[in-house]
Short mmCIF file of C-alpha atoms in Angstrom, two decimals:
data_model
loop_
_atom_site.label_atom_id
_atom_site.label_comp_id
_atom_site.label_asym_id
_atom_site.label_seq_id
_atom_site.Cartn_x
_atom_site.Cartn_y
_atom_site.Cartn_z
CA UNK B 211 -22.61 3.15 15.00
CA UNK B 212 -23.52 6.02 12.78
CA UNK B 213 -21.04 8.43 14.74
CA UNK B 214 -18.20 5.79 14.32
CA UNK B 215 -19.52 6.05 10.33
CA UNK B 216 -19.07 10.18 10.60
CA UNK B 217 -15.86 9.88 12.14
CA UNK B 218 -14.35 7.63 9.46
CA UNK B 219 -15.97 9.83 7.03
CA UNK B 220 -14.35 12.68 8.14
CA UNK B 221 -10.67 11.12 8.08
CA UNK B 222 -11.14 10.34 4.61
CA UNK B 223 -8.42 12.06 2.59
CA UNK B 224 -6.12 11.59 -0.85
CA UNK B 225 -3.84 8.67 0.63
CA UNK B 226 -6.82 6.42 1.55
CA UNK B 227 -7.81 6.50 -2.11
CA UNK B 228 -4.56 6.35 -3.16
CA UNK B 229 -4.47 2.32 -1.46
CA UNK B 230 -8.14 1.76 -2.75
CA UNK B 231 -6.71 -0.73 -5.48
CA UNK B 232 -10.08 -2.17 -5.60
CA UNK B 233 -12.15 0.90 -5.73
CA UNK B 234 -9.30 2.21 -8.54
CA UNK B 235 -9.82 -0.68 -10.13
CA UNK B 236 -13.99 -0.40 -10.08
CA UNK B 237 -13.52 3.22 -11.32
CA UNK B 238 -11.65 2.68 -14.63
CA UNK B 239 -13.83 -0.52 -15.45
CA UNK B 240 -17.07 2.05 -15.72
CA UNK B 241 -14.82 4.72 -17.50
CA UNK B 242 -14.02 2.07 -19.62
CA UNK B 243 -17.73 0.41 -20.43
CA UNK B 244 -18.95 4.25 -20.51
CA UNK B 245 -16.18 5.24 -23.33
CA UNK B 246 -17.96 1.76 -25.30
CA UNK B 247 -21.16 3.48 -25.00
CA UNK B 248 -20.29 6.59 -26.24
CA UNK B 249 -18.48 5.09 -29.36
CA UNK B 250 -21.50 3.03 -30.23
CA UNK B 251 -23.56 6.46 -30.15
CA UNK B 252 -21.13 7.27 -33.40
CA UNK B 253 -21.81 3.77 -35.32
CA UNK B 254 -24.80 4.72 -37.85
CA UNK B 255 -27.47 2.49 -38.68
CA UNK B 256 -27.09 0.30 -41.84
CA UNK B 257 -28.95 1.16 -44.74
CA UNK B 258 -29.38 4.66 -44.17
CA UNK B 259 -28.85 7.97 -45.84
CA UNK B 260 -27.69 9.85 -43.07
CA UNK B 261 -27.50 13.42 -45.28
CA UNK B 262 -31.77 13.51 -45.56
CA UNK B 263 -31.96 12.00 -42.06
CA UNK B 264 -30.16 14.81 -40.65
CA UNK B 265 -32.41 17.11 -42.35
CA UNK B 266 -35.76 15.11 -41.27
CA UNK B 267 -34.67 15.38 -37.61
CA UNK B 268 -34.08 19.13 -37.47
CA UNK B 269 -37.65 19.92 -38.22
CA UNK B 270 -38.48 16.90 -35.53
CA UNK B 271 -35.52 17.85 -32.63
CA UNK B 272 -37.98 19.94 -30.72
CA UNK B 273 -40.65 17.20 -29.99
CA UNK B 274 -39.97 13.93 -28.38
CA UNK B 275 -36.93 12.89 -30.52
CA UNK B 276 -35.21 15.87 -29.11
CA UNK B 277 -35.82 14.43 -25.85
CA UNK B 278 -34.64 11.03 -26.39
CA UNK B 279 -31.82 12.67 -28.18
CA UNK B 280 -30.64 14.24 -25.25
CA UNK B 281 -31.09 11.21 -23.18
CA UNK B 282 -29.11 8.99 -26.06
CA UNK B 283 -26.35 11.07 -25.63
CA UNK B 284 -26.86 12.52 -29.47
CA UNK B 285 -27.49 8.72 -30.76
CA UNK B 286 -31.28 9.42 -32.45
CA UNK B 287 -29.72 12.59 -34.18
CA UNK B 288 -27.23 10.26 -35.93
CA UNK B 289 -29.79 6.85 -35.75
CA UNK B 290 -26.96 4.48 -34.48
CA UNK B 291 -27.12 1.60 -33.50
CA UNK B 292 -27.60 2.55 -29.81
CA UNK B 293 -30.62 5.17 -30.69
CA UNK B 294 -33.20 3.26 -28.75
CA UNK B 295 -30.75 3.85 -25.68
CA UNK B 296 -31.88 2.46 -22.09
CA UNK B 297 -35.89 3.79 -22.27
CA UNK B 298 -37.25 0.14 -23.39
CA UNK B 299 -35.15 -0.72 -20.21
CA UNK B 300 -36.64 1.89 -18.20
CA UNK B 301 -39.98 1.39 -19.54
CA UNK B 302 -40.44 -2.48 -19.05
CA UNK B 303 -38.76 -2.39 -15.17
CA UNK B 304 -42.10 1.15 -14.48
CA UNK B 305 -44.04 -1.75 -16.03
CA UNK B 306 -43.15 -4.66 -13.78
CA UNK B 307 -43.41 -2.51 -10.92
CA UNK B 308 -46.65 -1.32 -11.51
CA UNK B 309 -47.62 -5.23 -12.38
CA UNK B 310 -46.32 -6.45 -9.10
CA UNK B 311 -48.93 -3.84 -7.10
CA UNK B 312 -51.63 -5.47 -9.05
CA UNK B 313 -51.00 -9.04 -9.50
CA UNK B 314 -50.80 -11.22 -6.46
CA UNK B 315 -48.31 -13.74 -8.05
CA UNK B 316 -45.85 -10.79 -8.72
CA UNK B 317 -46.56 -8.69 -5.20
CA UNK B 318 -45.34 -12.83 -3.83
CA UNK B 319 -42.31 -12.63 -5.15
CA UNK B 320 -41.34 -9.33 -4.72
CA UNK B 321 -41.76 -11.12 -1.02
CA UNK B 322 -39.29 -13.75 -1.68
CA UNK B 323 -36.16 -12.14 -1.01
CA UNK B 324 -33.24 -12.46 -3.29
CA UNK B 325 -34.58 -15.26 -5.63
CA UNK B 326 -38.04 -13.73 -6.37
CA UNK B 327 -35.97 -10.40 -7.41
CA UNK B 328 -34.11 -12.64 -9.63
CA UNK B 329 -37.51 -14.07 -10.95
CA UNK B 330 -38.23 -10.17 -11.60
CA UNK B 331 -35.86 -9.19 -13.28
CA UNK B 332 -35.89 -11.70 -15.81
CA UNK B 333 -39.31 -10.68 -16.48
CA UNK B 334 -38.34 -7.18 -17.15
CA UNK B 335 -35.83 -8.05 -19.59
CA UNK B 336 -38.43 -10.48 -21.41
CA UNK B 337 -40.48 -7.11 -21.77
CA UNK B 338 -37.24 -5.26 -22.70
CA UNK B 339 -37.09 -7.49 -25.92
CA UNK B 340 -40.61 -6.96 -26.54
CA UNK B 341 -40.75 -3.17 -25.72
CA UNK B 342 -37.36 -2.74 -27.81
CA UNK B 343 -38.86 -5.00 -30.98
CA UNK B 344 -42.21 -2.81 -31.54
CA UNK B 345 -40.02 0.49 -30.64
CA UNK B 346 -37.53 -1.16 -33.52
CA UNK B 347 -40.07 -2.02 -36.11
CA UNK B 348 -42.33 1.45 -35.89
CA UNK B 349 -39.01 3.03 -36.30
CA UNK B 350 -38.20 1.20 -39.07
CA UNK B 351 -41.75 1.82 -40.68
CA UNK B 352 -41.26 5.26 -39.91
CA UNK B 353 -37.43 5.33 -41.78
CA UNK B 354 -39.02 3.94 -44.61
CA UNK B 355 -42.40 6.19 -45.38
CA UNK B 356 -39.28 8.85 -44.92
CA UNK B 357 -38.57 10.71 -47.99
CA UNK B 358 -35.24 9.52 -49.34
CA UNK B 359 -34.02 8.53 -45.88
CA UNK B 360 -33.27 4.93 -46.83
CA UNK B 361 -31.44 3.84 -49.97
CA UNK B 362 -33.22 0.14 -50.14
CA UNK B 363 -36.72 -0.32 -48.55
CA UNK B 364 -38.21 -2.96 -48.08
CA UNK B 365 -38.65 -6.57 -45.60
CA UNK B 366 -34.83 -6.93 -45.18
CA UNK B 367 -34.07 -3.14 -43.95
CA UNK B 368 -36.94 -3.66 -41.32
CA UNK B 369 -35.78 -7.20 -40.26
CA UNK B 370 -31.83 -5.54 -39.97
CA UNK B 371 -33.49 -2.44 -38.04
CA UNK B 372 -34.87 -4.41 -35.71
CA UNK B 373 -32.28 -6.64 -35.18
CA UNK B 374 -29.39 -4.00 -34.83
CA UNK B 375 -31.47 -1.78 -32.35
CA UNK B 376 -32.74 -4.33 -30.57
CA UNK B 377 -29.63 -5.82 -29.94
CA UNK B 378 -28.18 -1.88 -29.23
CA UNK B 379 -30.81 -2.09 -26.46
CA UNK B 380 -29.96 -5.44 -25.31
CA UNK B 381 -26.19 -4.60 -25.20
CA UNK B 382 -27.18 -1.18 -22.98
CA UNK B 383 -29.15 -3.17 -20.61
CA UNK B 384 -25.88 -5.86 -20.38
CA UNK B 385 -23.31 -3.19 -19.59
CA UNK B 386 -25.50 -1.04 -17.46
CA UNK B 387 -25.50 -4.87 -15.19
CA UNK B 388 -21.79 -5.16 -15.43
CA UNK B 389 -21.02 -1.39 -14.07
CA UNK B 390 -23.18 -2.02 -11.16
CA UNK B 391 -21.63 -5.27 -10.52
CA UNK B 392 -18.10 -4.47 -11.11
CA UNK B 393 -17.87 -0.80 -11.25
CA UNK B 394 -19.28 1.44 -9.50
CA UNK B 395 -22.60 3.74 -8.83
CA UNK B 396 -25.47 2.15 -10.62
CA UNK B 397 -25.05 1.30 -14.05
CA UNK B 398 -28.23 2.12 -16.05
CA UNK B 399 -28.57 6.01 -14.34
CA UNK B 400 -24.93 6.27 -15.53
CA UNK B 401 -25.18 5.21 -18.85
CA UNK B 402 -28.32 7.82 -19.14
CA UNK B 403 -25.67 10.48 -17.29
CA UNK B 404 -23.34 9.88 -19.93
CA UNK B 405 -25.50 10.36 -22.80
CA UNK B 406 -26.69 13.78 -20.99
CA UNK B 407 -23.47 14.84 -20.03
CA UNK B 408 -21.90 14.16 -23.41
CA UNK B 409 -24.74 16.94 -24.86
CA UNK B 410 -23.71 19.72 -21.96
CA UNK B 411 -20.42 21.28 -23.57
CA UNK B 412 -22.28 21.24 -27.35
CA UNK B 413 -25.29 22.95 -25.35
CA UNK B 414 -22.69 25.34 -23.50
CA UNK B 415 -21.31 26.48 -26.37
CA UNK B 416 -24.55 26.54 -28.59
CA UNK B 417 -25.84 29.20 -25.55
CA UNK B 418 -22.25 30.99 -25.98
CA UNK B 419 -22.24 31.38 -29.70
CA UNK B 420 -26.13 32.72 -29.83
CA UNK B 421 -24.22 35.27 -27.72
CA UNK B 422 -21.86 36.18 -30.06
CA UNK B 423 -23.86 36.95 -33.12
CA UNK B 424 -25.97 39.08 -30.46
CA UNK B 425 -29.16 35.96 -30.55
CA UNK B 426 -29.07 35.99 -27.00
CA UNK B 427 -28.00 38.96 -24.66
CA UNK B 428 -25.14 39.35 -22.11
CA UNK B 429 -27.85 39.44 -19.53
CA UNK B 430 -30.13 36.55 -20.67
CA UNK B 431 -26.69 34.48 -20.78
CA UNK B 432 -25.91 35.34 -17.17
CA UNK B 433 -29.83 34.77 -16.04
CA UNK B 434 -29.33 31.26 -17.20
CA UNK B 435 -26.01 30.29 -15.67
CA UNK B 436 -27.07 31.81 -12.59
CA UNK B 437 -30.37 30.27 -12.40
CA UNK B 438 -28.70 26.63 -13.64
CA UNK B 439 -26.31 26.85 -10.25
CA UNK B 440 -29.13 27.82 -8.50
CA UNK B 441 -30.82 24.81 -9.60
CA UNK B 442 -28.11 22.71 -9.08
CA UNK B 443 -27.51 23.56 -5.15
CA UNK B 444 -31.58 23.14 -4.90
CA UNK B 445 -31.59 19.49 -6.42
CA UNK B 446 -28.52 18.74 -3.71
CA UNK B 447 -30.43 20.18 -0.87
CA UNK B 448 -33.51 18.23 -1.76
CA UNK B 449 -32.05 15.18 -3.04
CA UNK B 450 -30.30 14.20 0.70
CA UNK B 451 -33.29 15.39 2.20
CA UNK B 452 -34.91 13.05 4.57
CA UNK B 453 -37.56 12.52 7.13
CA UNK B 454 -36.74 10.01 9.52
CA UNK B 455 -38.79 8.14 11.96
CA UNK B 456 -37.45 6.97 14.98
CA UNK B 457 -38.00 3.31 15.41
CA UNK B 458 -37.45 1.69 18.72
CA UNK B 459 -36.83 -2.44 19.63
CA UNK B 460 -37.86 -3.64 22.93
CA UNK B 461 -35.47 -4.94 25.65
CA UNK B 462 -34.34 -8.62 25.22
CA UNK B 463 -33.17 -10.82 27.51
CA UNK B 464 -30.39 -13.82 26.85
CA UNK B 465 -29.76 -16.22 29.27
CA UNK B 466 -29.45 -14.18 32.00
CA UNK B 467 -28.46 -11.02 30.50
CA UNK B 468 -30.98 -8.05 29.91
CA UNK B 469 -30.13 -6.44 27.02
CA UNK B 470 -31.25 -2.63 26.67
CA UNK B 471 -33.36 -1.61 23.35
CA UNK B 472 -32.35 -0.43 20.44
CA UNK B 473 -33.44 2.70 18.23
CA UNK B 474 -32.67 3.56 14.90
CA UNK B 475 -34.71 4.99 12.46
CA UNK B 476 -36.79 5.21 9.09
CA UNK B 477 -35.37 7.30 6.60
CA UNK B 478 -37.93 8.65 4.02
CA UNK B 479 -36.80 10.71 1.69
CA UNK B 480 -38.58 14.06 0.34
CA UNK B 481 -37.84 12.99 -3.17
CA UNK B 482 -39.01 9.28 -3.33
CA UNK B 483 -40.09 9.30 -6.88
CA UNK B 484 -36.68 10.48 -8.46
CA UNK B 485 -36.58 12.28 -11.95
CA UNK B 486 -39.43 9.53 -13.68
CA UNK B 487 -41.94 12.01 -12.95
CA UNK B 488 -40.41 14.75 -15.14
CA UNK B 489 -38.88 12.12 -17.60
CA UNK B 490 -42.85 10.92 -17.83
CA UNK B 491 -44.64 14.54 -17.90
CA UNK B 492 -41.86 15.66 -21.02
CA UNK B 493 -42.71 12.53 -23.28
CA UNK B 494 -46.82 12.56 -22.91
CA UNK B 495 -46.51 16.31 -23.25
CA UNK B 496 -44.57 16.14 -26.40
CA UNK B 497 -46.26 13.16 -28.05
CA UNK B 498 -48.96 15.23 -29.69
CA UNK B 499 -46.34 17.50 -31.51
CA UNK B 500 -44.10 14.46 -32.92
CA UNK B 501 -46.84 12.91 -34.09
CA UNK B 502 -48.23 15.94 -35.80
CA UNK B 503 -44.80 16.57 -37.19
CA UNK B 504 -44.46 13.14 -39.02
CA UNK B 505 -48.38 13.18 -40.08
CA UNK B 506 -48.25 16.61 -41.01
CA UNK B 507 -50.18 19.62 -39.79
CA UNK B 508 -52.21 20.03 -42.81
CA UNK B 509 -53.69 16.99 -42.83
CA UNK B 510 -55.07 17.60 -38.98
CA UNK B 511 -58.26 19.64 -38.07
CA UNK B 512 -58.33 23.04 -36.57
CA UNK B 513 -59.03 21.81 -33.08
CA UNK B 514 -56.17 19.30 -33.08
CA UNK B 515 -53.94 22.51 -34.66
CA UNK B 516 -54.83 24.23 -31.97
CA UNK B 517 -54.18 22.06 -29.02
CA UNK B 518 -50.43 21.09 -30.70
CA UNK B 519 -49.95 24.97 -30.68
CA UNK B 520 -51.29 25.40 -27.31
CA UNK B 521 -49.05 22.82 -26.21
CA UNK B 522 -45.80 24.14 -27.48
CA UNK B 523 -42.53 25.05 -25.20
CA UNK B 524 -43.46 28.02 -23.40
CA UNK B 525 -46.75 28.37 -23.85
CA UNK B 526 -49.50 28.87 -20.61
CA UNK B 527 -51.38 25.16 -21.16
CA UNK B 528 -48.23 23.58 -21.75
CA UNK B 529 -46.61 24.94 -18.16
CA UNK B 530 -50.00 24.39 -16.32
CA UNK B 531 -50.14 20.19 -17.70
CA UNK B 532 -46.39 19.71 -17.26
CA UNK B 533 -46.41 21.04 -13.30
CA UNK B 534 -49.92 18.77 -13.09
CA UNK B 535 -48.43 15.96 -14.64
CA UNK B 536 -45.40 16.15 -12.65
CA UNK B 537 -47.14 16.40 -9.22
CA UNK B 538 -49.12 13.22 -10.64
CA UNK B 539 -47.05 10.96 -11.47
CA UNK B 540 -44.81 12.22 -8.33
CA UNK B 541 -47.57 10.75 -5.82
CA UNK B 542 -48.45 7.69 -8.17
CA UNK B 543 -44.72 5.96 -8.81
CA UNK B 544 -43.88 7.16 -4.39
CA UNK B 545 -47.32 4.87 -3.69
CA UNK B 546 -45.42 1.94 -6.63
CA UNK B 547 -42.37 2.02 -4.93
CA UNK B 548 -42.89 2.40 -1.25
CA UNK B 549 -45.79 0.05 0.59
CA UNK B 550 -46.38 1.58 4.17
CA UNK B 551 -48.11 -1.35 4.71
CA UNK B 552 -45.43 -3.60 3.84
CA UNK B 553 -43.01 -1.80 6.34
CA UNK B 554 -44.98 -1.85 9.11
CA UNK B 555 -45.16 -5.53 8.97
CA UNK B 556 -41.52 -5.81 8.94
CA UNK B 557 -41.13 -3.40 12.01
CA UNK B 558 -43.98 -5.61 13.82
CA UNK B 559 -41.93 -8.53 12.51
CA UNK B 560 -38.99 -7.70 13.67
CA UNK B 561 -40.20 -6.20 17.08
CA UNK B 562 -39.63 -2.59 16.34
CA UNK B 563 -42.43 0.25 16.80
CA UNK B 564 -42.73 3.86 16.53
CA UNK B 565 -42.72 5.85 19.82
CA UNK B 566 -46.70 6.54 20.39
CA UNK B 567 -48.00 4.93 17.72
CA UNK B 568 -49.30 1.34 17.59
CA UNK B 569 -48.25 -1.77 15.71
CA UNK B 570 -49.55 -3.02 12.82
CA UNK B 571 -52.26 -0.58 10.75
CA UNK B 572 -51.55 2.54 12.36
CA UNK B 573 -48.09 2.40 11.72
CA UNK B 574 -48.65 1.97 8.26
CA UNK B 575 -51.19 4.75 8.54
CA UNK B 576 -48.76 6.87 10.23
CA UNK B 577 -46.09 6.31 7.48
CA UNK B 578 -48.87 6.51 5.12
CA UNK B 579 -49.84 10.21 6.66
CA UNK B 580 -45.93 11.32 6.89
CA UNK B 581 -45.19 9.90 3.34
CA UNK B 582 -47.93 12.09 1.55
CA UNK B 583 -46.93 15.07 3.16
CA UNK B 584 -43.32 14.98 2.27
CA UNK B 585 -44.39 14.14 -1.29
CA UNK B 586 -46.30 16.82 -1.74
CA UNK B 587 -43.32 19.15 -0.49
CA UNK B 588 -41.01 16.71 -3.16
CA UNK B 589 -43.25 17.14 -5.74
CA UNK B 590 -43.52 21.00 -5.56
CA UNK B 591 -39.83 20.99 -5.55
CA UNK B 592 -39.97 19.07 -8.71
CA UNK B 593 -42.36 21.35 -10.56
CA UNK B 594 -40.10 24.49 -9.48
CA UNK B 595 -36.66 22.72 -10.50
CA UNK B 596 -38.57 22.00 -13.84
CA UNK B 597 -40.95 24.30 -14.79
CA UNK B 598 -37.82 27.56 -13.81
CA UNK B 599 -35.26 26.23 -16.63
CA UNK B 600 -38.30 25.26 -19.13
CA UNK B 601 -38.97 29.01 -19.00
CA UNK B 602 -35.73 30.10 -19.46
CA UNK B 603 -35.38 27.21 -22.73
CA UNK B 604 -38.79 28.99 -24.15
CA UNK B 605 -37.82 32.92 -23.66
CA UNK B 606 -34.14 32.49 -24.69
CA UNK B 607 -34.09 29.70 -26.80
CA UNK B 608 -31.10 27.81 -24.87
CA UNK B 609 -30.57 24.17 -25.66
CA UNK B 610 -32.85 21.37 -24.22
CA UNK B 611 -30.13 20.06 -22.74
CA UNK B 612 -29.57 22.56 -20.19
CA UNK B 613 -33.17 22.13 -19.04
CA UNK B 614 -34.38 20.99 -15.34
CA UNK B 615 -34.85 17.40 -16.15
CA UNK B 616 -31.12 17.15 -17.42
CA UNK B 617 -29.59 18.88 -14.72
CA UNK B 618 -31.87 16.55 -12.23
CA UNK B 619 -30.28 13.30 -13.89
CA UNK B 620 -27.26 14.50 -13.79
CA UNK B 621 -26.95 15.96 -10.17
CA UNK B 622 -28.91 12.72 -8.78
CA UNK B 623 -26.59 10.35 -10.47
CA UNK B 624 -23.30 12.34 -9.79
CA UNK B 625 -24.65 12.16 -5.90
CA UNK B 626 -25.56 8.64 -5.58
CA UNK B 627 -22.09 7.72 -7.17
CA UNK B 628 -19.79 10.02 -4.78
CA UNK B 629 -21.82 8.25 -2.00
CA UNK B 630 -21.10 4.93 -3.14
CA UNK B 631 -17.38 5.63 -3.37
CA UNK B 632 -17.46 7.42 -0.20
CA UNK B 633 -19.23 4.03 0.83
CA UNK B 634 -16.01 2.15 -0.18
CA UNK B 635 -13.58 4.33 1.14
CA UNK B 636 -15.02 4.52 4.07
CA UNK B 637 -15.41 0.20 4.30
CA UNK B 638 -11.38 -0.23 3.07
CA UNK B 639 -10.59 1.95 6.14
CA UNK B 640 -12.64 0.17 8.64
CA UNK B 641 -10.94 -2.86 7.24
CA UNK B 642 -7.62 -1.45 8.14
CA UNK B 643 -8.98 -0.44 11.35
CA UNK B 644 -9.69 -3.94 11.86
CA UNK B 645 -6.53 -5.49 10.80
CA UNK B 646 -4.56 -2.98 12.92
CA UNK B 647 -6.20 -4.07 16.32
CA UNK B 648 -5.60 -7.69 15.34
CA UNK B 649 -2.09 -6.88 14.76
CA UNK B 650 -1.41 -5.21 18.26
CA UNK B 651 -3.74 -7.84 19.56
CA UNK B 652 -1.58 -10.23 18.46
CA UNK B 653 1.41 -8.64 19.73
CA UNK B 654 0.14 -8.25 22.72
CA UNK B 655 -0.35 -11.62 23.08
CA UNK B 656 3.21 -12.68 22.56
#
């Protein structure tokens, strides 16, 4: 089966996409639900003077609004109505997952199949709302106590704040559904790509003009665009990199017939944990300095003073907590997301085993032994594809946006996508295969 798959892979070419109506069709449907996202980055927030906001968030850009900037696509620089963006999203489905590892009720219908995911999701988008409201309101609170940054404070700006962010959020969460059901690749990791992607030429050119007026050096600019390709063929190596466990299924007999056994196998990959381990690491790392920034630093004790500065880009503690915190949360969301136990139950279930190991428990302690291992080879990967650009961002002062967690969204999502039209291309041609055979079947017949 999976060399039929290669082989049909292989004989993909321009004409088979050419009579992919359906798979044309799926691709300008997210072009065109991307293109809505990206105008509603430009629509401001109402009430709002956007010359002193501009000039609050440049002395704020390089803490955690400078993050979420880049992962808005440029919508908290301008406070539209989309500036909350996907996180709340994000945030409420780490949430849920963590919930269902700790409550029985949830862990039971994460059982259930189809209709306990439905049950699930609903929940996440309850916590959505209530994630997106508080975000909302201490961003409204925050507006106000703002010096000059709204024209008319008071109990209706909050209330319209709230209401227009929230429903920002709401509308992200609603067209990151549709793209996955009707377009293609997975909705919510594009709408992030987007926002990313959208900041890359600005940061390319940024890089190119410190250049110019002699900021940055011929050399430094090279060291960076040679160290972001390197980066980039790392994150594809890694990223399809798998570990897989051969699984075999006993003989079976039918009626009379012995049937021989099957084998496939259990693909784990090196990189279970994706980019929320970076994404996670960046924000707890740079809370500390946004808050400090909107409280003010003279306000703040000499010991807090110091820990903000010893936590600034670049700097020894900061590099030593970000790789730790990356290699933690790294193990912690592979041990959310992946349940050794639970899969050996389904291979006992289902009658499969692993050569030399037995059923039950020590299959899931095998997995369990084979999973850590490979995560502690994904998460080193991590650090390096992270921590190398961060260096570059602190010594040469190149946008954030060219950093390792960017260029790990981006890569991921651009992969996953070609594989899922790959995936189609590949299932309109079996189709034809199919049709074909029925057709000379049927002539044969005559």
């Amino acid at each position: 089966m999976a060399s039929a798959a290669e082989q049909l892979a292989s004989n993909l070419n321009f004409s088979t996409f050419a009579k992919a109506e359906d798979l044309k069709k799926r691709i300008w449907f997210t072009l065109a639900a991307l293109l809505v996202y990206r105008l509603g980055t430009h629509i401001p927030l109402p009430g709002l003077n956007p010359e002193a906001y501009a000039a609050a968030f440049k002395g704020q850009s390089g803490g955690i609004l400078g993050l979420f900037n880049m992962f808005s696509g440029g919508a908290v620089q301008r406070m539209a109505i989309f500036a909350l963006g996907i996180m709340p999203y994000i945030s409420a489905s780490i949430i849920v997952q963590l919930m269902t590892s700790v409550v029985p009720s949830l862990e039971n219908l994460k059982k259930e199949g189809e209709q306990g995911r439905k049950i699930i999701n609903q929940y996440t988008r309850y916590g959505t709302v209530l994630l997106g409201t508080l975000q909302a309101y201490g961003i409204s609170v925050g507006l106000e106590h703002g010096a000059g940054l709204v024209n008319d404070p008071g109990i209706f700006f909050r209330i319209s704040t709230v209401v227009t962010l929230l429903g920002g959020t709401m509308f992200l969460m609603w067209l990151g559904e549709q793209i996955t059901s009707r377009g293609i690749g997975n909705g919510i990791s594009l709408i992030i790509f987007a926002g990313i992607a959208a900041g890359l030429p600005t940061a390319l050119a940024g890089t190119l003009e410190l250049g110019r007026t002699g900021a940055l050096s011929t050399a430094a600019i090279l060291t960076v665009i040679v160290v972001a390709i390197l980066v980039i063929a790392l994150i594809v190596f890694f990223e399809r990199a798998q570990r897989r466990l051969l699984i075999q299924y006993p003989k079976r007999q039918v009626g009379n017939r012995m049937f021989q056994g099957d084998t496939s196998h259990l693909p784990l990959k090196l990189n279970t944990s994706g980019v929320i381990p970076a994404i996670f690491a960046s924000s707890l790392l740079l809370l500390p300095a946004t808050a400090a920034g909107f409280t003010g630093t003279s306000t703040l004790p000499a010991w807090a003073t110091s820990i903000i500065s010893a936590l600034g880009h670049g700097q020894p503690a900061y590099m030593v907590l970000y790789a730790l915190l990356i290699g933690f949360f790294a193990f912690f969301y592979t041990a959310i997301v992946f349940n050794p136990k639970d899969t050996a139950d389904n291979l006992k279930k289902h009658g499969g085993f692993i050569p030399g190991i037995r059923p039950g428990d020590r299959t899931a302690e095998y997995i369990d032994y084979v999973l850590t291992r490979i995560t502690l080879v994904g998460a080193i990967y991590l650090v390096f594809v992270c921590i190398l650009p961060e260096i570059l961002v602190s010594q040469t002062g190149v946008p954030l946006s060219l950093g390792g967690t960017s260029l790990l969204i981006v890569v991921s999502v651009t992969l996953d996508t070609v594989a899922q039209i790959q995936g189609h291309l590949i299932a309109q041609q079996y189709e034809g295969l199919i049709k074909k055979s029925k057709l000379r079947g049927g002539k044969r017949g005559r």
